[in-house]
Amino acid sequence: MDINTLRAQHPEHWMRACAIRTLTLDAVAAANSGHSGMPMGMADVATVLFGQHLKFDASAPHWPDRDRFILSAGHGSMLLYALLHLTGYEDMTLDQIKHFRQWGYRTAGHPEYGHAAGIETTTGPLGQGIGNAVGFAIAEANLRAIYGAKVVNHHTYVIVGDGCLMEGVSQEALTLAGKQQLDHLIVLWDDNGITIDGKVSMADVTDQKARFAASGWDVFDCDGHDPVDIDRALTAAKASPGPAFVACKTHIALGSAAQDTAKGHGALTDAKVVADTKAAYGWDYPAFTIPADVKSQWEAIGARGAATRAAWEAGFASLPTAKRAQFERVFSGEAPKQLKSVITAFKKQAALDAPKLATRAASEKVLSAINPVMPETIGGSADLTGSNNTKTPDLGVFSPEDRKGRYVYYGIREHGMAAAMNGLALHGGVRPYGGTFMCFTDYARPSMRLSALMGVAVVYAMTHDSIGLGEDGPTHQPVEHLAISRATPNTWVFRPCDLVETAEAWDLALTSKSTPSVLALSRQNLPAMRKIHVAANQTAKGAYVLAEATGPRKVILIATGSEVEIAMKARDLLQADGVGTRVVSMPCMEMFAAQDEAYRRRILPPGPVRVAIEAGVRAGGWDRWLLGERGREGKADFVGMSSFGASAPIDRLYQEFGITAEATVAKARALL
Ligand SMILES: Cc1ncc(C[n+]2csc(CCOP(=O)(O)OP(=O)(O)O)c2C)c(N)n1
Ligand SMILES: [Mg+2]
């Protein structure tokens, strides 16, 4: 349908949609940067979605039972900002729109979670939004089963572009959603045939509808500019029994000189182009001006869900008190009160038993104690359940048959798992953790970075955390992965050395409010180090004295995880020779860095020589603790990896790569 016919047939819809388009044109022109074409192309779909389908109340953006709207094609951020402004979200004033992409404003280049209510997730790295959406839909299905459809019964809508569908993560996301038959998940594809380089067909000829259908989706399509047709497709998508994919045929940069071309993808800033486009729309108002009747139609849409929300509040109030309290607690992100006593009792017993245990097995023991008292945890693994030790007996398995199940078989989809876990956490009401091999951090990394950027407390249980995994060889042996995780802002990297430290790490990870955690866990057995019970969480200090020097302190050995055992052996050797040696266990560098300077100096005083031992690379954090915070304290050395590993039994590998007590002693002696 051409513009003039649309205008004539649906004049009110047209003006509402053009409010989105013109705000986009004005904001992008003012910023002299941004992406005009996508919001101009998807304005009709978004107008029908918000106007007739999306369950929301702009005055209560945190209403737990709202539909979630995710803009996976995050470069089209002005679409979201315009919708939030027009429908009356308090955070999204016209002033914000006028300062699109400017310092100190909520209207960042790409939508950022936490900047404004109504931004459900951070998008921009293409494909993340559809990955998140699967997690949102899993959370919804799980909570619906637990609390009943009167309390939880909403949809997750996600707009994807050609780019999102080309990214590999979309395949992981859509196949997982298809298997799980997430009936409340609806993907709207901006089928405009254009990306940055030109026509989609230059790089991809996939039949997207067939692709989704092949994975168990219900597939629909519509003319993405005809409000009647869009409404029909959305109605059908909502009624479909499985996840729904709606192909919306659209024109990028509709009505402009750049329509249907790659030029329309980016910023249309030329004053004449902007003016001509507005003229083509029949829009004759100054920049950033929305006629009062159009604005009030949009505000009515923003208030459309108020009655439904009020009814929901009443229904919620009639829940049994305990259930209501639990719902409120899990949505607040607050851990249950019992957790502390469970962890303390666990640690006490662990110190007493002092088992020799791989920390991955330790992790399973801890989870077995925690999961029964934390009904909000949702565990999972990317097809390594038996290796990651992530499943405890009481969880059940999440599936179309059992929505109450709290364990997700994510399949071999590390990236999809991580993106889904972000969605689970962002939805609220659940606390996700998931495992894979530490080495495959690489496969999950784009979403791990977004956990950190968004500040969502996802837990990554990464096992087989060094050459200590042995025969599987260098393809599977992480060397640089601790460094990469430590280099990421707002990320806690825990590398516990035994059962007690593992319990402490989980305690911190599962009570975190806004920082994701990476738990680096060993495949190989490790002896107990913490045999005397201390109620206080030592791991929370990041580093602490595990064994003090006997006699004058000449050497400080710093180690993490599996290498703490080596440090203790090296200490025995040095002490036998009369060299006073302190061993510092450092399970979390970030938490150590967060202690006050006096504490840090108490643990790492100037004077003694320092040797750190970790079966990973030195880069990415060690030098601060070795050379001193100002880089001129220590005589120091490092025992670790400077190359990839190799395929061999573990003992041979530690020998060959020189990660031994003897090598540590030699390095310490050379410095004395
Ligand atoms: C992972 C990732 N790779 C590359 C980019 C850069 N990029 C932003 S938009 C875009 C093209 C997207 O095409 P499409 O989804 O069809 O959007 P449209 O041009 O139709 O608006 C690219 C390559 C990105 N944002 N994320
Ligand atoms: Mg496109």
XYZ file of C-alpha atoms and ligand atoms in Angstrom:
699
model
C 0.000 0.000 0.000
C 1.391 3.413 -0.837
C 1.607 6.287 1.606
C -1.293 8.268 0.211
C -3.705 5.350 0.339
C -2.659 4.554 3.901
C -3.131 8.151 4.937
C -6.554 8.329 3.362
C -7.785 5.022 4.758
C -6.431 5.265 8.290
C -5.932 8.953 9.030
C -5.713 8.687 12.820
C -3.374 5.712 12.757
C -1.297 7.511 10.177
C -0.812 10.561 12.362
C 0.073 8.463 15.385
C 2.660 6.537 13.399
C 4.027 9.731 11.876
C 4.527 11.124 15.372
C 7.091 8.337 15.829
C 8.606 9.007 12.428
C 8.928 12.743 12.847
C 10.287 12.563 16.381
C 12.889 10.193 14.952
C 13.754 12.541 12.099
C 14.011 15.524 14.454
C 16.033 13.746 17.130
C 18.473 12.232 14.642
C 18.865 15.575 12.905
C 19.514 17.334 16.218
C 22.078 14.702 17.253
C 23.494 14.633 13.756
C 23.770 10.900 14.262
C 21.629 7.850 14.773
C 19.405 5.598 12.704
C 16.306 7.013 11.076
C 15.227 4.274 8.713
C 14.247 1.497 11.081
C 11.825 3.521 13.253
C 10.331 5.063 10.095
C 9.789 1.584 8.676
C 8.445 -0.079 11.810
C 6.327 2.804 13.107
C 3.089 1.240 11.857
C 3.742 -2.136 13.442
C 4.732 -0.480 16.708
C 1.667 1.759 16.663
C -0.680 -1.196 16.273
C 1.242 -3.235 18.835
C 1.139 -0.517 21.488
C -2.292 0.726 20.503
C -4.174 -2.542 20.385
C -2.143 -5.385 21.852
C 0.594 -4.583 24.333
C -0.557 -4.919 27.943
C 1.056 -2.048 29.779
C 0.377 1.005 31.892
C 2.768 3.874 31.286
C 2.167 5.151 34.808
C 3.299 1.817 36.308
C 6.272 0.699 34.232
C 7.363 -1.911 36.773
C 4.015 -3.717 36.983
C 5.235 -7.336 37.130
C 2.513 -8.652 34.809
C 3.096 -6.148 31.998
C 3.878 -7.433 28.543
C 7.573 -7.030 27.811
C 8.571 -5.117 24.682
C 12.122 -5.693 23.469
C 13.759 -3.804 20.649
C 16.350 -6.312 19.503
C 17.218 -4.065 16.566
C 18.643 -1.609 19.064
C 19.982 0.824 16.470
C 16.331 1.795 16.023
C 16.392 3.215 19.563
C 14.349 6.260 18.572
C 11.420 3.943 17.931
C 11.456 2.930 21.590
C 12.156 6.421 22.932
C 9.346 7.893 20.827
C 6.900 5.232 22.026
C 7.819 5.796 25.659
C 7.534 9.554 25.292
C 4.276 9.507 23.372
C 2.532 7.090 25.730
C 3.559 9.167 28.731
C 6.347 7.370 30.548
C 7.548 9.818 33.166
C 11.212 9.163 32.450
C 10.918 9.977 28.764
C 10.238 13.690 28.492
C 10.420 15.651 25.261
C 13.615 17.175 26.613
C 15.145 13.704 26.632
C 14.169 13.214 22.992
C 15.625 16.611 22.102
C 18.898 15.480 23.660
C 19.082 12.136 21.908
C 22.587 10.648 22.252
C 23.875 13.426 24.514
C 25.897 13.212 27.713
C 23.790 12.843 30.831
C 20.518 11.994 29.069
C 18.541 8.766 29.145
C 18.312 8.598 25.379
C 21.597 6.827 24.650
C 22.591 5.822 21.148
C 21.233 2.354 21.788
C 18.643 1.504 24.452
C 20.326 0.953 27.788
C 18.663 -0.937 30.603
C 18.354 1.209 33.696
C 18.446 4.530 31.874
C 14.684 4.851 31.673
C 11.709 2.795 32.782
C 10.309 0.947 29.799
C 13.727 -0.046 28.479
C 13.550 -3.733 29.354
C 17.052 -4.652 28.207
C 20.152 -3.209 26.603
C 20.317 -3.849 22.893
C 22.493 -2.751 20.019
C 24.756 -5.753 19.606
C 22.457 -7.408 17.084
C 20.711 -10.617 18.093
C 20.965 -10.036 21.842
C 17.362 -8.950 22.188
C 15.908 -12.096 20.668
C 18.242 -14.108 22.894
C 17.068 -12.175 25.959
C 13.455 -12.585 24.898
C 13.712 -16.359 25.210
C 14.767 -15.893 28.833
C 11.918 -13.454 29.461
C 9.479 -16.006 28.069
C 10.945 -18.871 30.115
C 10.644 -16.771 33.268
C 7.050 -15.926 32.422
C 6.079 -19.545 31.762
C 7.790 -20.713 34.955
C 6.228 -18.053 37.161
C 2.817 -18.555 35.520
C 2.962 -22.197 36.554
C 4.054 -21.337 40.069
C 1.777 -18.383 40.839
C -1.128 -19.042 38.493
C -2.321 -17.231 35.389
C -4.193 -14.639 37.410
C -0.887 -13.279 38.643
C 1.486 -14.016 35.772
C 0.115 -14.050 32.259
C 1.890 -11.805 29.811
C 3.576 -11.819 26.437
C 7.094 -10.994 25.339
C 7.212 -9.084 22.060
C 10.497 -8.577 20.308
C 11.282 -6.594 17.173
C 14.164 -8.044 15.194
C 15.798 -6.823 12.013
C 17.579 -8.681 9.256
C 20.783 -8.248 11.247
C 19.413 -9.951 14.375
C 18.298 -12.892 12.259
C 21.668 -13.202 10.554
C 23.576 -13.276 13.836
C 24.309 -16.804 15.034
C 22.789 -16.224 18.450
C 19.365 -15.942 16.840
C 19.613 -19.561 15.717
C 20.406 -20.673 19.265
C 17.560 -18.573 20.627
C 14.889 -19.583 18.174
C 15.640 -23.298 18.289
C 15.555 -23.262 22.088
C 12.257 -21.375 22.064
C 10.840 -23.770 19.493
C 11.715 -26.814 21.563
C 10.303 -25.161 24.674
C 7.113 -24.086 22.839
C 7.163 -20.678 24.515
C 3.643 -19.740 23.560
C 3.838 -16.215 24.933
C 6.818 -15.235 22.825
C 6.154 -13.203 19.675
C 8.910 -12.123 17.306
C 8.176 -9.319 14.868
C 10.576 -9.233 11.952
C 11.275 -5.933 10.251
C 11.455 -7.490 6.805
C 12.823 -4.567 4.825
C 15.425 -6.410 2.765
C 18.094 -3.835 3.639
C 21.161 -3.733 5.895
C 24.126 -1.337 6.000
C 26.000 -2.715 3.032
C 22.961 -2.875 0.777
C 20.371 -5.484 -0.020
C 20.115 -8.438 2.366
C 20.314 -10.723 -0.676
C 23.969 -9.781 -1.165
C 24.779 -11.811 1.931
C 21.795 -13.978 2.778
C 18.973 -15.712 0.957
C 17.461 -17.624 3.870
C 13.733 -18.265 3.805
C 13.202 -16.920 7.332
C 9.626 -18.124 7.654
C 10.654 -21.657 6.711
C 13.571 -21.420 9.119
C 11.347 -20.581 12.076
C 8.702 -23.101 11.043
C 11.375 -25.799 10.898
C 12.123 -25.206 14.577
C 8.568 -25.424 15.817
C 7.328 -21.860 15.501
C 3.950 -20.710 14.266
C 4.561 -18.390 11.354
C 2.569 -15.382 10.180
C 3.081 -12.431 7.915
C 1.609 -9.064 7.215
C 1.958 -5.849 5.277
C 3.937 -3.946 7.896
C 2.317 -0.639 6.980
C -1.346 -1.645 6.873
C -2.784 -1.338 10.392
C -5.632 -3.739 9.692
C -3.331 -6.401 8.386
C -0.872 -5.904 11.248
C -3.692 -6.231 13.763
C -4.866 -9.435 12.106
C -1.399 -10.969 12.243
C -0.830 -9.953 15.873
C -4.187 -11.353 16.908
C -3.373 -14.648 15.227
C 0.132 -14.701 16.720
C -1.227 -14.261 20.238
C -3.703 -17.092 19.728
C -1.149 -19.519 18.337
C -0.128 -22.439 20.558
C 3.636 -22.095 20.072
C 6.071 -19.221 19.809
C 5.023 -16.943 16.977
C 7.070 -15.364 14.221
C 5.486 -12.515 12.305
C 7.196 -11.377 9.122
C 6.305 -7.713 8.659
C 7.012 -6.507 5.136
C 8.212 -2.949 5.492
C 9.974 -0.117 3.695
C 13.048 1.195 5.450
C 13.001 4.999 5.772
C 9.427 5.067 4.486
C 8.502 8.173 2.530
C 12.007 9.606 2.281
C 14.325 9.901 -0.687
C 16.299 7.051 0.876
C 13.367 4.657 1.128
C 14.241 1.025 0.346
C 17.955 1.737 0.136
C 20.914 1.272 2.454
C 21.139 5.069 2.651
C 17.966 4.918 4.669
C 19.572 2.800 7.387
C 21.547 5.540 9.063
C 21.086 9.180 9.939
C 18.914 11.246 7.646
C 20.105 14.684 8.652
C 19.920 16.712 5.473
C 17.412 19.503 6.128
C 15.816 19.185 2.718
C 15.424 15.425 3.030
C 13.804 15.892 6.432
C 11.468 18.597 5.149
C 10.512 16.671 2.012
C 9.811 13.544 4.058
C 7.557 15.423 6.446
C 5.772 16.956 3.489
C 5.231 13.505 2.034
C 3.680 12.497 5.344
C 1.386 15.521 5.293
C 3.026 16.575 8.549
C 3.176 20.340 8.804
C 4.462 21.106 12.292
C 7.685 22.546 13.669
C 10.419 20.183 14.867
C 9.587 18.160 17.984
C 5.967 19.253 17.838
C 3.188 16.720 18.218
C -0.331 18.047 17.639
C -2.375 17.919 20.848
C -4.980 15.504 19.515
C -2.293 13.065 18.377
C -0.488 13.298 21.700
C -3.700 12.719 23.606
C -4.490 9.645 21.513
C -1.089 8.301 22.437
C -1.582 9.127 26.101
C -4.881 7.272 26.053
C -2.946 4.285 24.745
C -0.475 4.714 27.601
C -3.362 4.624 30.085
C -5.244 1.825 28.321
C -3.906 -0.836 30.677
C -4.660 1.030 33.916
C -7.937 -0.809 34.573
C -6.363 -4.175 33.828
C -3.552 -3.332 36.182
C -5.961 -2.299 38.935
C -7.799 -5.596 38.505
C -4.475 -7.386 38.667
C -3.575 -5.618 41.916
C -6.843 -6.825 43.415
C -6.215 -10.391 42.238
C -2.702 -10.252 43.606
C -3.969 -9.035 46.970
C -6.183 -12.098 47.215
C -3.218 -14.498 46.983
C -2.399 -16.360 50.202
C -0.103 -14.196 52.332
C 2.919 -16.468 52.115
C 2.710 -16.715 48.343
C 2.331 -12.964 48.006
C 5.313 -12.385 50.277
C 7.404 -14.811 48.268
C 6.405 -13.137 44.988
C 7.372 -9.754 46.363
C 10.643 -11.060 47.701
C 11.747 -12.814 44.538
C 10.889 -9.744 42.443
C 12.864 -7.544 44.853
C 15.966 -9.651 44.237
C 16.413 -10.057 47.982
C 17.702 -13.482 49.047
C 15.627 -15.453 51.565
C 16.469 -14.915 55.225
C 17.394 -18.587 55.701
C 20.216 -18.367 53.202
C 22.743 -17.002 55.697
C 22.151 -19.728 58.249
C 22.166 -22.418 55.573
C 25.531 -21.189 54.278
C 27.001 -20.871 57.753
C 25.918 -24.392 58.731
C 27.229 -25.677 55.420
C 30.619 -24.037 55.927
C 30.890 -25.374 59.452
C 30.286 -28.928 58.287
C 32.601 -28.483 55.296
C 35.457 -27.324 57.550
C 34.873 -30.352 59.736
C 34.633 -32.876 56.894
C 37.491 -31.259 54.947
C 36.798 -33.356 51.845
C 39.159 -33.632 48.898
C 36.947 -32.463 46.096
C 36.965 -30.776 42.715
C 35.459 -27.316 43.108
C 32.901 -28.199 40.423
C 31.730 -31.006 42.724
C 31.942 -28.619 45.656
C 29.715 -26.295 43.680
C 27.107 -29.023 43.281
C 27.158 -29.664 47.021
C 26.636 -25.985 47.729
C 23.786 -25.775 45.219
C 22.166 -28.805 46.804
C 22.008 -26.846 50.028
C 20.955 -23.542 48.479
C 18.388 -24.535 45.844
C 15.837 -25.920 48.335
C 15.738 -22.601 50.213
C 15.936 -20.361 47.120
C 12.908 -21.219 44.995
C 13.877 -18.464 42.556
C 17.013 -20.144 41.216
C 16.828 -21.481 37.672
C 19.844 -23.572 36.793
C 21.084 -24.952 33.542
C 23.994 -25.976 31.416
C 24.923 -25.946 27.756
C 24.885 -29.743 27.434
C 27.481 -30.327 30.134
C 25.228 -30.968 33.093
C 27.242 -33.923 34.391
C 30.525 -32.053 33.958
C 29.419 -28.662 35.255
C 27.617 -30.218 38.221
C 24.835 -27.665 37.894
C 21.781 -29.852 38.488
C 20.474 -30.667 41.937
C 17.744 -33.242 42.516
C 14.956 -30.944 43.671
C 14.971 -28.624 40.636
C 12.935 -30.643 38.155
C 13.356 -29.961 34.458
C 11.741 -27.011 32.691
C 9.827 -28.251 29.669
C 6.484 -27.768 27.900
C 5.190 -30.551 30.149
C 6.605 -29.136 33.373
C 6.748 -25.366 33.495
C 7.555 -25.487 37.195
C 10.855 -27.212 36.437
C 13.815 -25.075 37.458
C 16.528 -26.687 35.364
C 16.964 -25.749 31.719
C 18.708 -28.065 29.298
C 20.036 -25.234 27.168
C 21.570 -27.577 24.623
C 24.869 -26.744 22.940
C 24.078 -23.055 22.873
C 26.463 -21.136 25.149
C 25.665 -17.757 23.636
C 21.940 -18.434 23.609
C 22.127 -19.619 27.211
C 23.928 -16.493 28.378
C 21.529 -14.224 26.484
C 18.558 -16.121 27.886
C 19.968 -15.852 31.399
C 20.141 -12.082 30.979
C 16.482 -12.158 29.976
C 15.567 -14.353 32.942
C 17.281 -11.962 35.330
C 15.783 -8.879 33.690
C 12.286 -10.316 33.770
C 12.575 -10.621 37.523
C 11.224 -13.196 39.916
C 13.951 -15.703 39.063
C 17.713 -15.941 39.565
C 19.529 -17.715 36.749
C 22.791 -19.606 36.809
C 24.242 -21.679 34.031
C 27.326 -23.655 33.250
C 29.711 -24.580 30.515
C 33.462 -25.118 30.268
C 35.489 -22.044 31.229
C 37.098 -22.132 27.790
C 33.704 -21.594 26.167
C 33.363 -18.306 27.948
C 34.323 -17.177 24.450
C 31.069 -18.503 23.040
C 28.993 -16.784 25.716
C 31.071 -13.645 25.968
C 28.912 -11.081 24.101
C 26.078 -11.712 26.549
C 28.398 -11.940 29.549
C 29.599 -8.453 28.708
C 26.011 -7.237 28.631
C 25.256 -8.829 32.017
C 28.024 -6.623 33.349
C 27.014 -3.509 31.422
C 23.373 -3.843 32.462
C 24.242 -4.797 36.017
C 22.276 -8.020 36.206
C 23.440 -10.608 38.712
C 23.624 -13.650 36.458
C 25.932 -16.463 37.640
C 28.214 -18.233 35.198
C 29.392 -21.582 36.588
C 32.478 -22.224 34.466
C 34.147 -25.545 35.145
C 37.331 -27.184 33.809
C 39.051 -23.938 34.553
C 42.665 -24.649 33.538
C 45.164 -27.102 32.031
C 44.101 -29.131 35.053
C 41.392 -30.636 32.870
C 44.157 -32.708 31.269
C 43.731 -34.912 28.237
C 41.077 -32.922 26.390
C 43.933 -30.626 25.488
C 44.493 -26.990 24.566
C 41.236 -26.604 22.646
C 39.485 -27.016 25.969
C 42.044 -25.554 28.362
C 41.358 -21.950 29.269
C 44.504 -19.864 29.537
C 43.421 -16.284 28.868
C 39.823 -16.547 30.084
C 40.328 -15.485 33.686
C 42.094 -12.398 32.375
C 39.300 -11.594 29.925
C 36.657 -11.933 32.605
C 38.701 -9.875 35.066
C 39.212 -7.190 32.459
C 35.451 -6.755 32.144
C 34.105 -3.970 34.359
C 31.453 -4.848 36.930
C 32.207 -8.561 36.939
C 33.171 -10.689 39.906
C 35.511 -13.514 39.009
C 35.651 -16.128 41.749
C 38.227 -18.899 41.701
C 37.652 -20.789 44.946
C 40.225 -23.253 46.249
C 38.026 -25.659 48.199
C 34.532 -26.449 49.424
C 34.391 -23.615 51.943
C 35.520 -20.948 49.488
C 33.083 -22.344 46.922
C 30.229 -21.923 49.397
C 31.362 -18.373 50.100
C 31.540 -17.576 46.402
C 28.024 -18.861 45.750
C 26.753 -16.900 48.733
C 28.150 -13.705 47.227
C 27.012 -14.519 43.691
C 23.449 -15.317 44.710
C 23.038 -12.268 46.914
C 24.541 -9.868 44.384
C 22.139 -7.186 43.266
C 23.855 -5.698 40.260
C 27.044 -7.574 39.426
C 27.307 -10.822 37.474
C 29.664 -13.526 38.709
C 31.970 -15.919 36.939
C 32.818 -18.969 39.034
C 35.975 -20.664 37.786
C 35.784 -24.239 39.031
C 38.245 -27.085 38.762
C 37.764 -30.445 37.148
C 40.437 -32.026 39.350
C 40.164 -32.865 43.021
C 41.603 -30.372 45.477
C 42.384 -30.813 49.165
C 40.499 -28.815 51.774
C 42.297 -25.645 52.813
C 39.830 -24.083 55.178
C 39.610 -26.555 58.021
C 38.847 -24.093 60.786
C 35.366 -22.673 60.661
C 35.075 -18.894 60.353
C 31.536 -17.592 60.146
C 32.489 -14.415 58.283
C 32.767 -14.709 54.516
C 36.519 -14.582 53.837
C 36.001 -14.632 50.087
C 34.124 -11.352 50.422
C 37.465 -9.743 51.265
C 38.781 -10.947 47.944
C 42.070 -12.135 49.459
C 43.145 -13.142 52.924
C 45.999 -14.815 54.767
C 45.507 -18.550 54.551
C 48.791 -19.481 56.224
C 51.055 -17.062 58.083
C 54.821 -17.140 57.919
C 56.649 -18.760 60.770
C 59.539 -16.536 61.732
C 60.456 -13.355 59.827
C 58.290 -13.007 56.733
C 60.469 -13.153 53.624
C 58.075 -14.426 50.987
C 54.405 -13.959 50.156
C 52.856 -16.511 47.836
C 49.553 -15.502 46.282
C 47.397 -18.130 44.624
C 43.872 -18.869 43.474
C 41.789 -21.991 43.074
C 43.672 -25.172 42.283
C 47.048 -23.480 42.712
C 46.502 -22.702 46.373
C 47.526 -26.301 47.033
C 50.804 -25.680 45.197
C 51.386 -22.499 47.171
C 50.939 -24.401 50.420
C 53.414 -27.067 49.321
C 55.922 -24.406 48.295
C 55.481 -22.775 51.689
C 56.308 -26.092 53.378
C 59.511 -26.339 51.343
C 60.544 -22.761 52.045
C 59.720 -22.929 55.734
C 61.717 -26.168 56.001
C 64.661 -24.098 54.819
C 63.878 -21.396 57.345
C 62.336 -18.953 54.861
C 59.272 -17.403 56.486
C 56.473 -17.649 53.937
C 52.929 -16.321 53.994
C 50.280 -17.790 51.701
C 47.488 -15.510 50.525
C 44.419 -17.068 48.964
C 42.919 -14.642 46.474
C 39.554 -16.054 45.320
C 38.293 -12.720 43.952
C 40.592 -9.914 42.785
C 37.729 -7.471 42.276
C 36.587 -7.823 45.869
C 40.139 -7.438 47.121
C 40.493 -4.259 45.085
C 37.315 -2.985 46.726
C 38.763 -3.287 50.259
C 40.282 -0.225 51.853
C 43.953 0.385 51.330
C 44.833 -0.448 54.935
C 43.414 -3.939 54.529
C 45.132 -4.452 51.194
C 48.457 -3.433 52.713
C 47.914 -5.701 55.667
C 47.503 -8.688 53.339
C 50.253 -7.633 50.944
C 52.711 -5.561 52.996
C 55.771 -4.136 51.270
C 59.022 -5.944 51.963
C 58.710 -9.656 51.305
C 59.198 -10.919 47.762
C 56.009 -12.004 46.049
C 55.225 -14.891 43.766
C 51.774 -15.468 42.346
C 50.671 -18.883 41.157
C 47.782 -19.337 38.779
C 47.410 -21.739 35.857
C 46.518 -18.905 33.503
C 48.262 -15.930 31.911
C 49.806 -13.167 33.986
C 48.061 -10.433 32.005
C 44.809 -9.009 33.256
C 45.269 -8.078 36.871
C 48.245 -9.799 38.452
C 50.806 -7.034 38.149
C 48.915 -4.763 40.484
C 49.267 -7.310 43.284
C 52.768 -8.419 42.335
C 54.488 -5.112 41.696
C 52.504 -3.139 44.227
C 49.673 -0.767 43.650
C 51.994 1.976 42.515
C 54.108 -0.423 40.535
C 57.309 -0.028 42.570
C 56.936 -2.178 45.628
C 57.887 -5.643 44.920
C 60.444 -7.987 43.744
C 57.976 -10.343 42.193
C 57.480 -13.200 39.800
C 54.681 -15.278 38.386
C 54.174 -19.010 38.023
C 51.583 -19.707 35.372
C 50.938 -20.074 31.671
C 52.429 -18.099 28.821
C 51.341 -20.369 25.996
C 48.444 -22.618 25.170
C 48.277 -25.923 27.039
C 48.581 -29.416 25.623
C 46.898 -32.782 25.637
C 48.305 -35.009 28.376
C 47.529 -36.252 31.867
C 47.280 -33.468 34.421
C 50.443 -34.211 36.410
C 52.596 -34.171 33.304
C 51.061 -30.882 32.202
C 51.773 -29.135 35.513
C 55.349 -30.439 35.323
C 55.912 -29.439 31.710
C 54.461 -25.978 32.138
C 56.396 -25.473 35.344
C 53.469 -24.887 37.658
C 54.866 -26.721 40.646
C 55.900 -26.110 44.221
C 59.542 -26.587 43.211
C 59.319 -23.993 40.445
C 57.643 -21.615 42.858
C 60.386 -22.093 45.422
C 63.048 -21.523 42.770
C 61.424 -18.261 41.661
C 61.061 -17.061 45.227
C 64.675 -17.921 46.021
C 65.929 -16.118 42.945
C 64.314 -12.950 44.257
C 65.589 -13.208 47.824
C 26.792 -7.688 16.548
C 26.679 -6.475 15.711
N 27.339 -6.412 14.555
C 27.280 -5.290 13.794
C 26.562 -4.212 14.197
C 26.538 -2.954 13.370
N 25.220 -2.794 12.736
C 24.264 -2.018 13.272
S 22.840 -2.055 12.411
C 23.495 -3.109 11.260
C 22.679 -3.595 10.095
C 21.454 -4.203 10.561
O 20.606 -4.493 9.512
P 19.075 -4.638 9.835
O 18.891 -5.403 11.062
O 18.420 -5.141 8.617
O 18.629 -3.162 10.153
P 18.037 -2.101 9.131
O 19.165 -1.671 8.256
O 16.965 -2.771 8.380
O 17.588 -1.015 10.017
C 24.804 -3.420 11.584
C 25.660 -4.314 10.780
C 25.870 -4.320 15.422
N 25.151 -3.320 15.910
N 25.928 -5.455 16.141
Mg 16.950 -4.599 7.410
